[in-house]
Coordinates of C-alpha atoms in Angstrom, one line a residue:
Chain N
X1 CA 9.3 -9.9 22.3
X2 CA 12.9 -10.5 22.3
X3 CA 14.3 -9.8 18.6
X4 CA 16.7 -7.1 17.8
X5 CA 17.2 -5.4 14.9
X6 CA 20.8 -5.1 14.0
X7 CA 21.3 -4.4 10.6
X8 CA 19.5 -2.4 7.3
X9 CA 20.9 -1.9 3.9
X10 CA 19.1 0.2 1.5
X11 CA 20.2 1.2 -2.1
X12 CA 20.0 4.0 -4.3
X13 CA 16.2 4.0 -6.0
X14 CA 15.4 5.6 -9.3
X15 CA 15.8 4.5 -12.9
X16 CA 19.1 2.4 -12.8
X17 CA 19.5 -0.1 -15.5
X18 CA 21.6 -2.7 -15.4
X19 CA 21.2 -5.1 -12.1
X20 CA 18.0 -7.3 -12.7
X21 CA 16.3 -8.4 -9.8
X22 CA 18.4 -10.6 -7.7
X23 CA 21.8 -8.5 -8.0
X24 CA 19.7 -5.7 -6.2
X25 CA 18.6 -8.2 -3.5
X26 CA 22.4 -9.2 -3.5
X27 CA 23.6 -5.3 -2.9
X28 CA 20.9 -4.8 -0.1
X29 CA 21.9 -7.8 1.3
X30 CA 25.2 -7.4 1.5
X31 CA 24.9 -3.4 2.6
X32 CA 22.7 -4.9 5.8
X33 CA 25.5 -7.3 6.8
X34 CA 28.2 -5.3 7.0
X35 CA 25.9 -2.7 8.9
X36 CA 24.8 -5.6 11.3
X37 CA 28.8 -7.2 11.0
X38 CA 27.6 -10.3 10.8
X39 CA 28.8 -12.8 8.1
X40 CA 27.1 -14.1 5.4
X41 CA 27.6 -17.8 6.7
X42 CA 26.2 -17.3 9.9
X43 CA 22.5 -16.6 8.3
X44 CA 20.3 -19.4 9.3
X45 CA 17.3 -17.9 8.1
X46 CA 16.2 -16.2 4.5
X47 CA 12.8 -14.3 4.0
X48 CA 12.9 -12.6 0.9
X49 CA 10.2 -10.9 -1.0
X50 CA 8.7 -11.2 -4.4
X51 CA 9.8 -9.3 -7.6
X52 CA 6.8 -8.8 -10.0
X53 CA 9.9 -8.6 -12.9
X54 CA 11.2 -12.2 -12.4
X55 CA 8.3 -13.7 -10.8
X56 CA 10.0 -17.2 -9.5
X57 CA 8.3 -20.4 -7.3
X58 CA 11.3 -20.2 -5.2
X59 CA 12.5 -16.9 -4.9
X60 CA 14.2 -17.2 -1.3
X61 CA 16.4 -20.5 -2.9
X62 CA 16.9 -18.6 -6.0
X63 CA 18.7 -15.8 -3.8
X64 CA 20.6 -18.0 -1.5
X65 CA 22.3 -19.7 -4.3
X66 CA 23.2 -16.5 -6.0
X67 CA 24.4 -15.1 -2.6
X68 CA 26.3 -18.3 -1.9
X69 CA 24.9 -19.1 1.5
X70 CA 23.0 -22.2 2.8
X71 CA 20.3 -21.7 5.2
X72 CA 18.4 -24.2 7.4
X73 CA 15.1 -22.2 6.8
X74 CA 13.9 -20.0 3.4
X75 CA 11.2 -18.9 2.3
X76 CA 9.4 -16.1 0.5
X77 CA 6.4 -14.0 1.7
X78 CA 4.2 -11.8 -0.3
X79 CA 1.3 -9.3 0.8
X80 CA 2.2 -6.8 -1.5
X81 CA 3.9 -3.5 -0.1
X82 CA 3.3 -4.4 3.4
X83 CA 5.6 -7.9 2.8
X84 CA 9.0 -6.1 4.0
X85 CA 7.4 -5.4 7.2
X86 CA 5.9 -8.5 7.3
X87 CA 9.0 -10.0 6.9
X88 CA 9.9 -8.2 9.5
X89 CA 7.7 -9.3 11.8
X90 CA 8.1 -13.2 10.6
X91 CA 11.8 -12.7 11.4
X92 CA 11.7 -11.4 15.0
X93 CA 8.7 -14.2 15.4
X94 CA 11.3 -16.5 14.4
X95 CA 14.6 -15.3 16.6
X96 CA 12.0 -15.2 19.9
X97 CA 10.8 -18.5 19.5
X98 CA 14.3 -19.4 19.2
X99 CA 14.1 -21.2 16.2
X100 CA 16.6 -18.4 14.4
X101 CA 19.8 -16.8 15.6
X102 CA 20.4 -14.8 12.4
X103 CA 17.6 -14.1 10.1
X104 CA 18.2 -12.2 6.6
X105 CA 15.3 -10.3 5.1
X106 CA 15.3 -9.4 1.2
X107 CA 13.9 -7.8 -1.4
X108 CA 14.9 -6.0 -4.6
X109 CA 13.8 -5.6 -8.3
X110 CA 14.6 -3.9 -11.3
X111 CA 10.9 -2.7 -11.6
X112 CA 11.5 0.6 -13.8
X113 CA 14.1 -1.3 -16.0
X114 CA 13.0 -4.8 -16.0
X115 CA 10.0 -4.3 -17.8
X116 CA 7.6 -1.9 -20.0
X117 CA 5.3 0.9 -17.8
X118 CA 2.2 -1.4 -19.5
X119 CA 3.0 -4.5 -18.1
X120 CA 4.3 -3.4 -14.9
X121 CA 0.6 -1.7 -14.4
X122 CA -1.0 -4.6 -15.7
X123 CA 0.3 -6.4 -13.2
X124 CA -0.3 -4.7 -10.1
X125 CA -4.0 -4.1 -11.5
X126 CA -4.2 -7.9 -11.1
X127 CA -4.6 -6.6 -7.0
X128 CA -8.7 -6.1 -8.2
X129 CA -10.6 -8.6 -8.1
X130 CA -10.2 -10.7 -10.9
X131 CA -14.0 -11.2 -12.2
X132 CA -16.0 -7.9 -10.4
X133 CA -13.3 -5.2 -10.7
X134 CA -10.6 -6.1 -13.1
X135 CA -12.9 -6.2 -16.2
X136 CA -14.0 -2.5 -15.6
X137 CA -10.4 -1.1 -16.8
X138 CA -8.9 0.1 -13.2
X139 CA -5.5 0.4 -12.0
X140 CA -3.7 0.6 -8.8
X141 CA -4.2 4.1 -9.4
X142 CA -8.0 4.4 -10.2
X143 CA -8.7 2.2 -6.8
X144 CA -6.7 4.9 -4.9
X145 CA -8.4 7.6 -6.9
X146 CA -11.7 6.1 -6.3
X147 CA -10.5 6.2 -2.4
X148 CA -9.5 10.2 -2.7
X149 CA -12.5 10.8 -4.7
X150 CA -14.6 9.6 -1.9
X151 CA -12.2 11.0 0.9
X152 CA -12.1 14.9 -0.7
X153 CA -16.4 14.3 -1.0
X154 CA -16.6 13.0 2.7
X155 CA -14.6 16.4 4.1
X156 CA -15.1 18.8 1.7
X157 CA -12.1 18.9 0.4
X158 CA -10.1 20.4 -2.6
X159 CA -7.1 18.1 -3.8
X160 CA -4.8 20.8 -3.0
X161 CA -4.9 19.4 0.4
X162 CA -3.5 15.9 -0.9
X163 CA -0.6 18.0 -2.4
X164 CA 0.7 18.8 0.4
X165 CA 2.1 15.4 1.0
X166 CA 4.1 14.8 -2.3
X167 CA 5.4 18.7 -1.6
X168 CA 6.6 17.4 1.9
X169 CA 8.4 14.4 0.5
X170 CA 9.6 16.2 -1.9
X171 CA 11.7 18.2 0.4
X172 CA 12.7 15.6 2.7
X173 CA 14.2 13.5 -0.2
X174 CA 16.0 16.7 -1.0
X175 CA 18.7 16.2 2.0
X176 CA 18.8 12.4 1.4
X177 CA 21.6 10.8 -0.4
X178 CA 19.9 7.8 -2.8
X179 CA 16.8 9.4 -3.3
X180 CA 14.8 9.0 -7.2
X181 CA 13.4 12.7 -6.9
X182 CA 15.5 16.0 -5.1
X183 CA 13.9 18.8 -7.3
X184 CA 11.5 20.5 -4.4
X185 CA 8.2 21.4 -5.8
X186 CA 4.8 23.0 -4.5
X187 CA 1.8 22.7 -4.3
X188 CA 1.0 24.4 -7.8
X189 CA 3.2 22.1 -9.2
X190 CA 1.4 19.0 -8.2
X191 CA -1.7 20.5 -9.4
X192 CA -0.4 21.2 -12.8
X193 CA 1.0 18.1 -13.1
X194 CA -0.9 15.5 -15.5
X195 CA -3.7 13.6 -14.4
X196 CA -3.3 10.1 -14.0
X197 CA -6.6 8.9 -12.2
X198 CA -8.5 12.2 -11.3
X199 CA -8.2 13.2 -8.6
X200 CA -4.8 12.0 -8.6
X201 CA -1.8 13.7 -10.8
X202 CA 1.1 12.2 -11.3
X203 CA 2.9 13.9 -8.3
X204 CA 0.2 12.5 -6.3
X205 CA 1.8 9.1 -7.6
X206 CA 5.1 7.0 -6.6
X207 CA 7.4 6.3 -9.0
X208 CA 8.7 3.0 -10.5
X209 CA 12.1 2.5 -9.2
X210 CA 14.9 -0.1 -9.3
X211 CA 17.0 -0.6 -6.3
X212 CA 17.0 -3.5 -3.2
X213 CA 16.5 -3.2 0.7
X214 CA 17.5 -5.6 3.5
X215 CA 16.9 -6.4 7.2
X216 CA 19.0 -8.5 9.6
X217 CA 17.1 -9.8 12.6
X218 CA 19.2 -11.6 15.4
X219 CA 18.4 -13.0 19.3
X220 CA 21.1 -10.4 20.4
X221 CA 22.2 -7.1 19.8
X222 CA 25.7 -7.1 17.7
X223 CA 26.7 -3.9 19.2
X224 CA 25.8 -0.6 20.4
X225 CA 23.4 0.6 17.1
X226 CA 21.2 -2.8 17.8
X227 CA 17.6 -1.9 18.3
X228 CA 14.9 -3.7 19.9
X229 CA 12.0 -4.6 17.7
X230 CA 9.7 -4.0 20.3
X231 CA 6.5 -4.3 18.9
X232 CA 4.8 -5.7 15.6
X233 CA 1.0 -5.8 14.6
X234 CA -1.2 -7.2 10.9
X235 CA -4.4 -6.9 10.1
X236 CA -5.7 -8.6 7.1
X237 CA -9.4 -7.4 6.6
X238 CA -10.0 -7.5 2.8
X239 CA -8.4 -7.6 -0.4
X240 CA -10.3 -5.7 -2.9
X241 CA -11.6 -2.2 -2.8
X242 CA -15.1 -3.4 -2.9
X243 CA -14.8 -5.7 0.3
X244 CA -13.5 -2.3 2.4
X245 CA -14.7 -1.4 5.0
X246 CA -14.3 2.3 5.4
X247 CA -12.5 3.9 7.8
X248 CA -11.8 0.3 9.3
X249 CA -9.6 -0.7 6.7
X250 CA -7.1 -2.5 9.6
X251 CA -4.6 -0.2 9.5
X252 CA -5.6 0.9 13.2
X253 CA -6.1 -2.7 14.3
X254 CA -2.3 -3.4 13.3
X255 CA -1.0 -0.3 15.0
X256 CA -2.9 -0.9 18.2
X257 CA -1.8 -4.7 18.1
X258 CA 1.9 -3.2 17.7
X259 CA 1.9 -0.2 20.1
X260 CA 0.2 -2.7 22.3
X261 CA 3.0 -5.7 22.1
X262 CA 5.5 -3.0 22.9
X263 CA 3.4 -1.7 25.7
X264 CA 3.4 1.9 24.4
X265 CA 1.2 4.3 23.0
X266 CA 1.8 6.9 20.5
X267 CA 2.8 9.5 23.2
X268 CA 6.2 7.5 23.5
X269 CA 6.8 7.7 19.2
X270 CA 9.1 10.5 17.9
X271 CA 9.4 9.7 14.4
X272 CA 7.6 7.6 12.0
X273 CA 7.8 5.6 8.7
X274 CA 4.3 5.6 7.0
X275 CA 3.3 3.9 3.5
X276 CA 2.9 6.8 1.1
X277 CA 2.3 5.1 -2.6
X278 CA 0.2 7.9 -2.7
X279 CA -0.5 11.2 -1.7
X280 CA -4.2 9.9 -0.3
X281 CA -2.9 6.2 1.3
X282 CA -0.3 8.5 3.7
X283 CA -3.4 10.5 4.2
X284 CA -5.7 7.8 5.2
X285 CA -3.1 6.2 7.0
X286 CA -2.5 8.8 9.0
X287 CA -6.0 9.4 10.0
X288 CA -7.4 5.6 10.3
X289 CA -4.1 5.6 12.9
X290 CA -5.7 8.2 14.9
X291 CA -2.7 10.6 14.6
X292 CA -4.5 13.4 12.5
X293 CA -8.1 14.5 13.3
X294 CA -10.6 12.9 10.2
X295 CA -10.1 15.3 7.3
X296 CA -7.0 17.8 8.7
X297 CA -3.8 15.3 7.8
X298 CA -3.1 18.0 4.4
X299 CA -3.8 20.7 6.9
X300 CA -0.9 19.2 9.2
X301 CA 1.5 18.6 6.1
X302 CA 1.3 22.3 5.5
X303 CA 1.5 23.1 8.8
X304 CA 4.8 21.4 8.9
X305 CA 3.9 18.5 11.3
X306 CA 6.1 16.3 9.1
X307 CA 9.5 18.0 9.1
X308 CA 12.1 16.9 11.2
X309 CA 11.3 19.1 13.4
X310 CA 7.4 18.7 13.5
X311 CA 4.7 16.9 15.7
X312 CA 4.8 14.0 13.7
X313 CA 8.7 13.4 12.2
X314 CA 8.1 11.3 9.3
X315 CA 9.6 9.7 6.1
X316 CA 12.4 11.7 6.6
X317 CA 14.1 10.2 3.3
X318 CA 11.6 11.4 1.2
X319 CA 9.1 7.7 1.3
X320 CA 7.7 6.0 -1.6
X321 CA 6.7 9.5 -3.4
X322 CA 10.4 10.9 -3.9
X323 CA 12.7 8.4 -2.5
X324 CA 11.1 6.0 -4.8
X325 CA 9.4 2.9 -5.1
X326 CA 11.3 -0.8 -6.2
X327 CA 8.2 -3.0 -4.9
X328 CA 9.0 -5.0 -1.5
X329 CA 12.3 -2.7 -1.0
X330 CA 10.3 0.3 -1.3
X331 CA 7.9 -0.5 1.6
X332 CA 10.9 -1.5 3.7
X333 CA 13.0 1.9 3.0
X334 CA 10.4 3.5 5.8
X335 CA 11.8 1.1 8.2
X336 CA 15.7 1.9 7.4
X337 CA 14.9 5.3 7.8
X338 CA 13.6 5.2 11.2
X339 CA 16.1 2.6 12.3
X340 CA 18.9 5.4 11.3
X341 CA 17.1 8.0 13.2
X342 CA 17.1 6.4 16.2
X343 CA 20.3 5.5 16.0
X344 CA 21.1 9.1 15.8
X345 CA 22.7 8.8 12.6
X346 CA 20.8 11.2 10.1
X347 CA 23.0 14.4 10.5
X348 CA 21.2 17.2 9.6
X349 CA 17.8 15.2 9.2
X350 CA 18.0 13.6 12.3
X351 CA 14.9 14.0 14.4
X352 CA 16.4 14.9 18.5
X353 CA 16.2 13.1 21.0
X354 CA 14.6 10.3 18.9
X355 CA 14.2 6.9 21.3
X356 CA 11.1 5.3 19.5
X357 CA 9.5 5.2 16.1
X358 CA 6.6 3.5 14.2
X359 CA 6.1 2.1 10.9
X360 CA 3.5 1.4 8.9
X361 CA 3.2 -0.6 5.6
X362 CA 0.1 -1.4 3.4
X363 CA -0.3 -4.0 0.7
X364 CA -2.9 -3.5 -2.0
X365 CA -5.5 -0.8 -1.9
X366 CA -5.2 -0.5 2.0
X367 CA -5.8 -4.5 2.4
X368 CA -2.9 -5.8 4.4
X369 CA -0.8 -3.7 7.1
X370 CA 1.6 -4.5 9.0
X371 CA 2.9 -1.9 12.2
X372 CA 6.2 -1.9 13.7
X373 CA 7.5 -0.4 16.6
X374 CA 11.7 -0.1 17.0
X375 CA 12.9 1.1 20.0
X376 CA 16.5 2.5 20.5
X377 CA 18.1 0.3 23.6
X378 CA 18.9 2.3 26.8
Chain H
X1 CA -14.2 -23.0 -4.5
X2 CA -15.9 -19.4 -5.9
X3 CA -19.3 -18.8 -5.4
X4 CA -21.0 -18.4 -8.6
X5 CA -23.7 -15.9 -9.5
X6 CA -25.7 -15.2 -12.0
X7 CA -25.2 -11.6 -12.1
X8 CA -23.3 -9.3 -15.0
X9 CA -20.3 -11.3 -14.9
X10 CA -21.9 -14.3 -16.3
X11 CA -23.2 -11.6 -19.1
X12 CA -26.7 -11.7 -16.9
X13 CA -27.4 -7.9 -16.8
X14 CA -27.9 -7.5 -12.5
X15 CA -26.0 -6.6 -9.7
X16 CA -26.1 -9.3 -7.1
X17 CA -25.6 -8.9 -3.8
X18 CA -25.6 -11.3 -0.7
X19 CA -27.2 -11.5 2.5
X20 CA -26.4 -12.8 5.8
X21 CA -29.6 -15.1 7.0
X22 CA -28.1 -14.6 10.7
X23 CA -26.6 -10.6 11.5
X24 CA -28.5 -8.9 8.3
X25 CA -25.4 -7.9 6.8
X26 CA -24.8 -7.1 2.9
X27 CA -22.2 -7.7 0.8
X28 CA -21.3 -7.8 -3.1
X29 CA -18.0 -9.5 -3.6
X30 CA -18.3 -13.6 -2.8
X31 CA -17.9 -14.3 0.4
X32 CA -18.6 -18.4 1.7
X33 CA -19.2 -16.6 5.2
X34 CA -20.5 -13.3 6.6
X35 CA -17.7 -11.6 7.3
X36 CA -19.3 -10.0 10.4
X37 CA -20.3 -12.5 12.5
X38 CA -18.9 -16.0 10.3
X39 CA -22.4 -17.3 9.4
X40 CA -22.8 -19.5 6.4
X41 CA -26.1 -19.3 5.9
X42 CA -26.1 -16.8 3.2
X43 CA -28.4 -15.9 0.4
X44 CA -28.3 -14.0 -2.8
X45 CA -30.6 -11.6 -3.8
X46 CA -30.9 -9.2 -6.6
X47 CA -29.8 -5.3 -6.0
X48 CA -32.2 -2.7 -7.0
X49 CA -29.7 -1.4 -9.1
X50 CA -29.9 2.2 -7.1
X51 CA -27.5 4.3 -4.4
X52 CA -25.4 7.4 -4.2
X53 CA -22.9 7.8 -5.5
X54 CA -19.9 8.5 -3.5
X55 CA -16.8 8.6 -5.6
X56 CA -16.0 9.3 -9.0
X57 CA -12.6 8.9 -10.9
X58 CA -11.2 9.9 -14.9
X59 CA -8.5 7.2 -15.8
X60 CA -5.8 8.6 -18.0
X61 CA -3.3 5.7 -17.6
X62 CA -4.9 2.6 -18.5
X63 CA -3.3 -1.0 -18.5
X64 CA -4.2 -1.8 -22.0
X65 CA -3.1 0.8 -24.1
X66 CA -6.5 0.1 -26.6
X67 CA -8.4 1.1 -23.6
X68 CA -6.6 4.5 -23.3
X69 CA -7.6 5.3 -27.4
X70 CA -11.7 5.4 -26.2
X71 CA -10.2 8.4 -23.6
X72 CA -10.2 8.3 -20.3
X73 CA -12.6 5.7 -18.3
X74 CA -14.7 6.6 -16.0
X75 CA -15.1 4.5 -13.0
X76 CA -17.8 5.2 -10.1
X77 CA -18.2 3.7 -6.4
X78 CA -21.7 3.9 -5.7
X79 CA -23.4 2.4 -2.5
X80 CA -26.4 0.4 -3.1
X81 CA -29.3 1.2 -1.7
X82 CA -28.8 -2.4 -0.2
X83 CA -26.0 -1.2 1.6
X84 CA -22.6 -2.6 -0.2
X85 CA -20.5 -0.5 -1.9
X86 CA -20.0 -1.2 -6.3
X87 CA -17.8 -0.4 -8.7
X88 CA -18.2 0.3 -12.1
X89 CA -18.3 2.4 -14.6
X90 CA -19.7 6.1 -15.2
X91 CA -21.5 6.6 -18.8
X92 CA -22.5 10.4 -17.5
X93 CA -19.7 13.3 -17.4
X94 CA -22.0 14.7 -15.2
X95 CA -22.2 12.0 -12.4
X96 CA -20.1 13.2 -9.4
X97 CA -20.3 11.7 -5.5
X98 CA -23.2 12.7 -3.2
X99 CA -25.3 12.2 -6.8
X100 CA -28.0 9.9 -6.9
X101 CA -27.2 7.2 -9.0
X102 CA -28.8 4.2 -11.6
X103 CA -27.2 1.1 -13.5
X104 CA -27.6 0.0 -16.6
X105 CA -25.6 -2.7 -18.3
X106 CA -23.4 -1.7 -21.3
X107 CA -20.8 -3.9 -23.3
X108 CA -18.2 -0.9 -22.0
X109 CA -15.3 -4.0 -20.3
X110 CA -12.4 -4.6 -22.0
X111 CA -12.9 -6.4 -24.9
X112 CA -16.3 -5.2 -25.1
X113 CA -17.9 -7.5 -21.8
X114 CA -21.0 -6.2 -20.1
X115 CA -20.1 -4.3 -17.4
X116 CA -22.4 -2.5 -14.7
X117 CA -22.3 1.6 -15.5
X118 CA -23.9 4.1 -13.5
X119 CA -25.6 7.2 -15.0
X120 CA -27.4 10.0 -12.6
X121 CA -30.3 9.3 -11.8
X122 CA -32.4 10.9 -14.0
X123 CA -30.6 11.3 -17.0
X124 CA -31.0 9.7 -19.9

């Protein structure tokens, strides 16, 4: 595949009244233009993602208005978290067909302002199915605590061993400017925490956060901190938690189909962005992708495979648990991330020697994923 | 077009699940074809209503705010002796995963619709 990626834009995330959700589109977009220095006219193609705030049948022409630019293609795309990376992968489809020279990818929302904690859960509950799971009362919490339930039953584990993720994040968001949470905590304070949907406590949880992210795609590098996009894989094998399969969920399907397009294999990745929305989907994740042995992912988190310095290198601004979650943006803050690191920009976070990194989205409870791989360009 | 059962949520108190005529594989959600091997000759049949239990989970934070004034619901995944894994709700404190587990049908939904809930097996 031919696409490069050439700029991201990522806001600050947390609780930040004031912008609704096209004016945080707007920052992101304009923070991943000036980082790709391209101008806002020469955008031929707009993706941008849903906001569940101002749910709109045209989102991409309600952007392109508000932006002030005019391009021969929009649309929008949505498959829940993992839509920023689908996006992502739509865009470089687009730029190696040669249908697109300059494609903009968008997404923002004013999720923690925009709207009451009741509605906003309401709302992403509507990811269960509608007659067979919906009526029994769950939440995008419950399904994932149903799925850690199950996973701590399978192993025999306690749900310290979840903790260790949040605790990880924690400490990465710490040294990252923009990030919702920078208080470190432990692992006692996860487990003291309240419960939300046992086994899950509210530090094993994501925030709500406002804030935007943007991608520019192109057909050629724009200078020297370009990277190739040189692999992208989906899978699409269910939708509700009922219709999983387990340990199949697709999340290994996409990776392979990524790693596979790029014509590596995970011996060639030094840092990674995996979905974390909670403390048991990075664990999952993690697992399903083969990169942890079934049951030992906590066991790696507290060994420090992780940290910048670790095996595994990864979500080194902190991910959806403590840099915060905005919806699409929040999926696509992984990718940002990684794109800095291996352009050897993250000071004293940055991961040595980094040349190639993965990333890793899922929509719903583990129902679409999308895999990336970015390469730095020799 | 949605396949149609006559199972709990048309307020008929079973647990439905179908069959593929062609692989042998279960499922419980709708599905027009087996999603195995793509066959559409599919069949419903009615669950025994019996499996293990394999996760359990308290809800604190509900997304109707009436829901959270009961306390915290209880929901279950239990895998039917038939194969597919259900959700519903847990009526028994007790009930935890690696349990064996029964359903029974109780007006326990949201706005009071019959929902499945499972109990250990068992218990009363």
């Amino acid at each position: 595949m031919t696409a490069a990626l050439t700029g991201v834009g990522v806001t600050s995330f947390g609780r930040q009244p004031g912008p609704d959700s096209v004016e945080w589109q707007v920052e992101a977009a304009s923070l991943a233009l000036a980082d790709a220095g391209v101008d806002a006219d020469a955008v031929d193609t707009l993706i941008t993602g849903y906001s569940t705030v101002a749910s709109h049948l045209m989102p991409a022409n309600l952007f392109a208005e508000r932006f002030g630019i005019r391009p021969a293609t929009a649309f929008g795309m949505s498959v829940g978290g993992a839509t920023g990376l689908a996006m992502l992968a739509q865009a470089a489809r687009l730029v190696a067909s040669g249908t697109a020279r300059h494609v903009l990818v968008v997404a923002g929302e004013d999720r923690a302002s925009g709207q009451t904690r009741e509605t906003s859960t309401r709302t992403l509950a509507q990811v269960g199915h509608r007659r067979y799971e919906v009526p029994l009362g769950g939440t995008v919490p419950a399904y994932y605590a149903l799925l850690a339930s199950r996973y701590l039953w399978t192993y025999g584990l306690e749900p310290a061993s979840l903790a260790a993720f949040p605790v990880q994040m924690r400490a990465h968001a710490a040294r990252k400017l923009g990030a919702q949470f920078q208080k470190e905590i432990t692992v006692e304070d996860v487990l003291a925490s309240r419960p939300v949907a046992e086994p899950l406590r509210l530090l094993d949880c994501c925030p709500v956060s406002d804030g935007g992210a943007a991608f520019v795609v192109s057909a050629a590098p724009t200078g020297d901190r370009s990277l190739e996009i040189a692999g992208t894989g989906q899978a699409h094998r269910h939708q509700h938690l009922s219709a999983m399969e387990p340990g199949a969920s697709g999340a290994s399907l996409a990776a392979q189909r990524a790693l596979a397009e790029a014509d590596l294999s995970w011996e060639a990745v030094d840092v990674y962005g995996i979905y974390d929305s909670f403390s048991i989907t990075v664990t999952m994740l993690l697992e399903e992708l083969g990169l942890t042995p079934p049951g030992r992912a906590g066991a790696y988190a507290r060994a420090g495979a992780f940290e910048v310095d670790g095996r595994y290198p990864m979500n080194t601004h902190g991910g959806l648990l403590s840099y915060g979650h905005c919806g699409v943006g929040g999926g696509m803050a992984h990718l940002a991330e990684v794109a800095m690191q291996l352009r050897h920009e993250r000071g004293a976070s940055q991961v040595g020697g980094a040349e190639v990194g993965y990333v890793h989205a899922d929509g719903g409870v583990l129902s679409a994923h999308v895999g990336v791989v970015l390469r730095r360009r020799s | 077009m949605e396949r149609r059962r006559d199972d709990w949520t048309a307020d008929v108190p079973v647990l439905m699940v179908t069959a593929c005529g062609r692989c042998g594989n279960h499922w419980y959600l709708p599905h027009e074809h087996c999603p195995v091997c793509g066959s559409d000759e599919v069949a419903d049949v009615a669950a025994s209503g019996g499996g293990l239990c394999v996760a359990v989970t308290r809800l604190h934070v509900t997304a109707e705010p009436t829901d959270a004034a009961a306390g915290p619901v209880r929901l279950a995944l239990v895998e039917l002796d038939e194969g597919p894994v259900v959700m519903g709700r847990a009526h028994d404190d007790a009930l935890s995963p690696g349990d064996r587990a029964v359903v029974s049908f109780r007006p326990d939904g949201h706005d009071g619709v019959l929902v499945p809930s499972f109990a250990q097996a068992g218990s009363a």
